[in-house]
Short mmCIF file of C-alpha atoms and ligand atoms in Angstrom, two decimals:
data_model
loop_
_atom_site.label_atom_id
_atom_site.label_comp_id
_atom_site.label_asym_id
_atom_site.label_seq_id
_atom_site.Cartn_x
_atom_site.Cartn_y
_atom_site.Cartn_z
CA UNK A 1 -5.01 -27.57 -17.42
CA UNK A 2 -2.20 -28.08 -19.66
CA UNK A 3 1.23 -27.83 -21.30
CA UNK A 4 0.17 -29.02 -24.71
CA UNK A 5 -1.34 -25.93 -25.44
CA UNK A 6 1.93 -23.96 -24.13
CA UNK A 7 2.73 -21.76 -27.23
CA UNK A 8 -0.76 -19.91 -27.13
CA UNK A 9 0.24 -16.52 -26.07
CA UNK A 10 2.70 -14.04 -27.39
CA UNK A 11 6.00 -14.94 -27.01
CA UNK A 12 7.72 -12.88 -24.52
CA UNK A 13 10.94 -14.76 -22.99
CA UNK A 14 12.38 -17.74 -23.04
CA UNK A 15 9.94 -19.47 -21.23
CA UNK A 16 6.67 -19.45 -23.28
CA UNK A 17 3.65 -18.71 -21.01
CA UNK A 18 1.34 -21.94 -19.91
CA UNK A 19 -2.12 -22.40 -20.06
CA UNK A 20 -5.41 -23.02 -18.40
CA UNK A 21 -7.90 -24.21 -20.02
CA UNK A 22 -11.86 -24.99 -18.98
CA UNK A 23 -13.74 -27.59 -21.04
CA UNK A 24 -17.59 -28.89 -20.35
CA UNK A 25 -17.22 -32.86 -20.68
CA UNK A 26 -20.82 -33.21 -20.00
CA UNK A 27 -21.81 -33.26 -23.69
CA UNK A 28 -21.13 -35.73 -26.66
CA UNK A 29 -18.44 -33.33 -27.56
CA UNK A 30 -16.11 -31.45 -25.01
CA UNK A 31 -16.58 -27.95 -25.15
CA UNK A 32 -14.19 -24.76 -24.22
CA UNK A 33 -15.23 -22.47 -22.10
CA UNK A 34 -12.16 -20.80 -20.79
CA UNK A 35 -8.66 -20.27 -22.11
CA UNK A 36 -6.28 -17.97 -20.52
CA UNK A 37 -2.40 -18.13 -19.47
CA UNK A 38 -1.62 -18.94 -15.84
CA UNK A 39 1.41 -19.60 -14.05
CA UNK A 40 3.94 -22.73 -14.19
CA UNK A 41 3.22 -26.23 -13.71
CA UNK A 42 -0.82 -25.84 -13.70
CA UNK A 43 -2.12 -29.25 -13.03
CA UNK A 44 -5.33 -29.04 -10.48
CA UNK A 45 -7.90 -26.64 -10.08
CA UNK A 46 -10.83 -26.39 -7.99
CA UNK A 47 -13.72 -24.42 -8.23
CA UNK A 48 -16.44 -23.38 -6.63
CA UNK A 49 -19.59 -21.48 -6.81
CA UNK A 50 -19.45 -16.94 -6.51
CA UNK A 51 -21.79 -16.96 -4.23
CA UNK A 52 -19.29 -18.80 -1.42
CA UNK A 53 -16.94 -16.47 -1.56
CA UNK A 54 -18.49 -13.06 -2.56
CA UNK A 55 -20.65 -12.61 0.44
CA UNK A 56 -17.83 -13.23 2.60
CA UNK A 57 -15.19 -10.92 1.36
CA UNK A 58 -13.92 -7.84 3.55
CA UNK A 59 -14.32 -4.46 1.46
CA UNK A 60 -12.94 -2.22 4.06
CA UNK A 61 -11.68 -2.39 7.84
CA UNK A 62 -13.80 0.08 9.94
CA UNK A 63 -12.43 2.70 11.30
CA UNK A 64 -14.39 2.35 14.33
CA UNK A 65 -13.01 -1.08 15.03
CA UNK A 66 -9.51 0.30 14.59
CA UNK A 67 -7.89 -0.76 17.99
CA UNK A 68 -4.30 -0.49 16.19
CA UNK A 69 -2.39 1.71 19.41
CA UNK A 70 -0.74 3.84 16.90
CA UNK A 71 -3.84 4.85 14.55
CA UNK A 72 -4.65 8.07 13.80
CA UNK A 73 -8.86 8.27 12.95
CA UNK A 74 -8.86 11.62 12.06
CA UNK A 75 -6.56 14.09 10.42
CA UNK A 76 -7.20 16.89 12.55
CA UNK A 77 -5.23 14.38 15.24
CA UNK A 78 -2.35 14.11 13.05
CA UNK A 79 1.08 15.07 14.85
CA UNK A 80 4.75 14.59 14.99
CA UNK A 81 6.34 14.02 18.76
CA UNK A 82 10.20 13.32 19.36
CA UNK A 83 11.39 11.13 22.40
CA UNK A 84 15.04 11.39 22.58
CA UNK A 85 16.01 9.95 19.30
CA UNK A 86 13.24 8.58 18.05
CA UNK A 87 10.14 10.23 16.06
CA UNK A 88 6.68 9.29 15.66
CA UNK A 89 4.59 10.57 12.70
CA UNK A 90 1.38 9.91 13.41
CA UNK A 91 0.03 9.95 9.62
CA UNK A 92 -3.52 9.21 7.79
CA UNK A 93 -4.02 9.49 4.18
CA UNK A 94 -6.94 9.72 2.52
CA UNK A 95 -7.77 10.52 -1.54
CA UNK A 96 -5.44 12.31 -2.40
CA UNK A 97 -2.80 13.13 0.45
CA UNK A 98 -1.12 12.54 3.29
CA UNK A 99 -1.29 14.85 6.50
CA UNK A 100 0.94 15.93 7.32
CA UNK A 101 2.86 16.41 3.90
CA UNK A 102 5.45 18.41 5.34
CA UNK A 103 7.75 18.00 8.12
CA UNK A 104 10.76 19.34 9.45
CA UNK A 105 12.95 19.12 13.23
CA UNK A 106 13.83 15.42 11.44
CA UNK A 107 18.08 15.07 12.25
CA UNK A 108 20.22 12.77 10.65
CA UNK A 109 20.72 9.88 13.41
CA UNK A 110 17.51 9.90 14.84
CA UNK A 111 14.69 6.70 14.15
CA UNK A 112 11.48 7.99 12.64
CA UNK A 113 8.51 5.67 12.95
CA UNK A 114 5.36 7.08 10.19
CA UNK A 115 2.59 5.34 11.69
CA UNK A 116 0.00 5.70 8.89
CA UNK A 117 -4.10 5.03 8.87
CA UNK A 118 -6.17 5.07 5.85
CA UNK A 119 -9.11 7.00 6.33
CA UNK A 120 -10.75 5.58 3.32
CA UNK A 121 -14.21 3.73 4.04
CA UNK A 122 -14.75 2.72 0.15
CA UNK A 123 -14.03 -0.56 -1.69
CA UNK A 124 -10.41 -0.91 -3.55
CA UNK A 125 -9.06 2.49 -2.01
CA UNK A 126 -6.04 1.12 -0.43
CA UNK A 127 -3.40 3.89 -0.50
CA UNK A 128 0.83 3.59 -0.38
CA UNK A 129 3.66 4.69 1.28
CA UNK A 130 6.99 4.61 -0.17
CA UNK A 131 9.78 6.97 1.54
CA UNK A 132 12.95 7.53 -0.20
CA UNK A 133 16.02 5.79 1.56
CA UNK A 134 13.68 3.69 3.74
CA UNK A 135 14.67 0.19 4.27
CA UNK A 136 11.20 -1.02 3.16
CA UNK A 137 10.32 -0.54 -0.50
CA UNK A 138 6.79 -0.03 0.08
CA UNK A 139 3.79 0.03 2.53
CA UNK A 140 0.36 -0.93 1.30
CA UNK A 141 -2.27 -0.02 4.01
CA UNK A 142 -6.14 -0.96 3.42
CA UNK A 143 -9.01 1.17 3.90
CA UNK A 144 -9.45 1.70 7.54
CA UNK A 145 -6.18 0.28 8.54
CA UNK A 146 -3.18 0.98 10.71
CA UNK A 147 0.82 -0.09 9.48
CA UNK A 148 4.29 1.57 11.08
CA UNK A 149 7.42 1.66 8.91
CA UNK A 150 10.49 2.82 10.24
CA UNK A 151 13.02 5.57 8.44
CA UNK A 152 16.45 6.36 9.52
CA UNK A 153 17.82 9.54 7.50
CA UNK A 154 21.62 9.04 6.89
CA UNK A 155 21.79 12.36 5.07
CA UNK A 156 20.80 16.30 5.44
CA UNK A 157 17.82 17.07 2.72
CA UNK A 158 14.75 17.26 1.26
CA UNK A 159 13.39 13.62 1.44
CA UNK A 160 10.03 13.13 -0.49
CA UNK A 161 7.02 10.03 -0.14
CA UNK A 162 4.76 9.28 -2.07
CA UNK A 163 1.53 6.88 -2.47
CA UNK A 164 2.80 3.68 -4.43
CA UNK A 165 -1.03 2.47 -5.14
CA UNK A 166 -2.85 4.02 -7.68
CA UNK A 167 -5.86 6.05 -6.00
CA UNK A 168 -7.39 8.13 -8.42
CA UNK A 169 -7.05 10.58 -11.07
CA UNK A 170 -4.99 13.11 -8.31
CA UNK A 171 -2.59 9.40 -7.32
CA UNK A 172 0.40 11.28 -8.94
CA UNK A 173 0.17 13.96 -6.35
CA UNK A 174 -0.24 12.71 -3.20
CA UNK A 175 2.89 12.96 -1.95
CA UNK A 176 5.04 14.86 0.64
CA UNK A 177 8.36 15.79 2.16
CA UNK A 178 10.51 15.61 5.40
CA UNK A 179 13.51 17.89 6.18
CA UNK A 180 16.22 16.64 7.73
CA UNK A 181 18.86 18.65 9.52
CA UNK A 182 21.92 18.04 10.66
CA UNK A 183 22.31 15.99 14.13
CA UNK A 184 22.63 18.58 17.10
CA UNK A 185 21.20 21.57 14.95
CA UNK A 186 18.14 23.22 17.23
CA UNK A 187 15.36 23.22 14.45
CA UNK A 188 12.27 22.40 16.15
CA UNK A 189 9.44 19.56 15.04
CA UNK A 190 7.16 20.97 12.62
CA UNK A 191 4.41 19.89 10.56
CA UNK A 192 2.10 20.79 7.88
CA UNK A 193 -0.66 20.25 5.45
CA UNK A 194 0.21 22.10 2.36
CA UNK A 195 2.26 24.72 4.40
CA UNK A 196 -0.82 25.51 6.46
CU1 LIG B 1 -3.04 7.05 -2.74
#
C-alpha cells in the first residue's frame, strides 16, 4: 500500500484519492494483482483466507430467537396503544411496507416510540425508517430484528416515513403517514394498512 501511486483515480477534490495496491513478490519479477483506491494513510493490511470468514457470517437474525420486549413477529399483531402521553407503535416492515402505514389520535406534545421488526428472513433485506422531524436521521433494522426510535411532533399535520434502504424494485413506496392533532383535541388512536 502506497502514496506513490496517489494520482491514479479521477480527480475529484482537493485531496486526490490513495491507493492500495496487491503485488505477488514470490516470483523473479513482482507482479500486480490488485489496484483499487482506499481510504487515507493506507500502510498495513492483513489478509486472510474466504473461507475464515464466509462460513461464519450472520445472514439474518431469526425471528424465532427475537427476545427484543418490544418486537412485533407478525403483522397481524401490529397496534398503536397510548399511556398518558406517550405512544407506542408497535411496527414490522417487510418488502415493501410498513404496517401500519397510517395512523392518526397522534397530538402535538405527546412522545411516540415506533418500535419496528423486520419480518424479512432473506440475505441483504435490511429495511429503513426515517420519520420526518425525528431527532434521529435514520433507523437501519436487519432482517429479523427489533430497534425503537422515538418522535415528538411539535406541529399539527400530515407527517410521512419512509424506508431509507433500498429494498427492491417497490423501495420508493414503502412508506406511510401519521396525523397529528392538536394537544387536547378527542381524536381517537387509529391505525391502518392501506386504509383497511
Ligand atoms: Cu424497505
Amino acid at each position: 500500500m502506497n502514496k506513490i501511486t496517489k494520482d491514479r483515480y479521477l480527480p475529484t477534490g482537493p485531496e486526490l484519492c490513495q491507493s492500495a495496491q496487491l503485488y505477488d513478490i514470490t516470483g523473479d519479477k513482482m507482479v500486480l494483482l490488485s489496484d483499487f483506491p482506499t481510504v487515507g494513510e493506507p500502510h498495513y493490511a492483513a489478509g486472510c483466507p474466504a473461507d475464515l470468514i464466509k462460513p461464519n457470517q450472520t445472514k439474518i437474525y431469526k425471528l424465532e430467537e427475537n427476545k427484543h420486549p418490544y418486537a412485533t413477529l407478525k403483522a397481524e399483531d401490529a397496534r398503536v396503544e397510548r399511556d398518558g402521553k406517550n405512544v407506542h407503535v408497535y411496527m414490522t416492515m417487510i418488502r415493501s411496507h410498513f404496517t401500519p402505514d397510517n395512523i392518526e389520535g397522534v397530538k402535538t406534545g405527546d412522545r411516540v416510540y415506533f418500535h419496528v421488526t423486520n419480518l424479512e428472513q432473506d440475505y441483504d433485506v435490511p429495511h429503513g425508517i426515517s420519520m420526518v422531524g425525528a431527532n434521529t436521521s435514520e433507523l437501519l433494522i436487519m432482517p429479523g430484528q427489533t430497534e425503537t426510535f422515538v418522535w415528538e411532533p411539535k406541529n399539527v399535520g400530515v407527517w410521512p416515513f419512509y424506508c431509507t434502504d433500498f429494498c427492491s424494485a417497490l423501495h420508493q413506496e414503502m412508506q406511510g403517514y401519521v396525523r397529528v392533532s392538536p394537544a387536547g383535541s378527542t381524536i381517537p388512536l387509529k391505525w391502518s394498512l392501506d386504509g383497511e
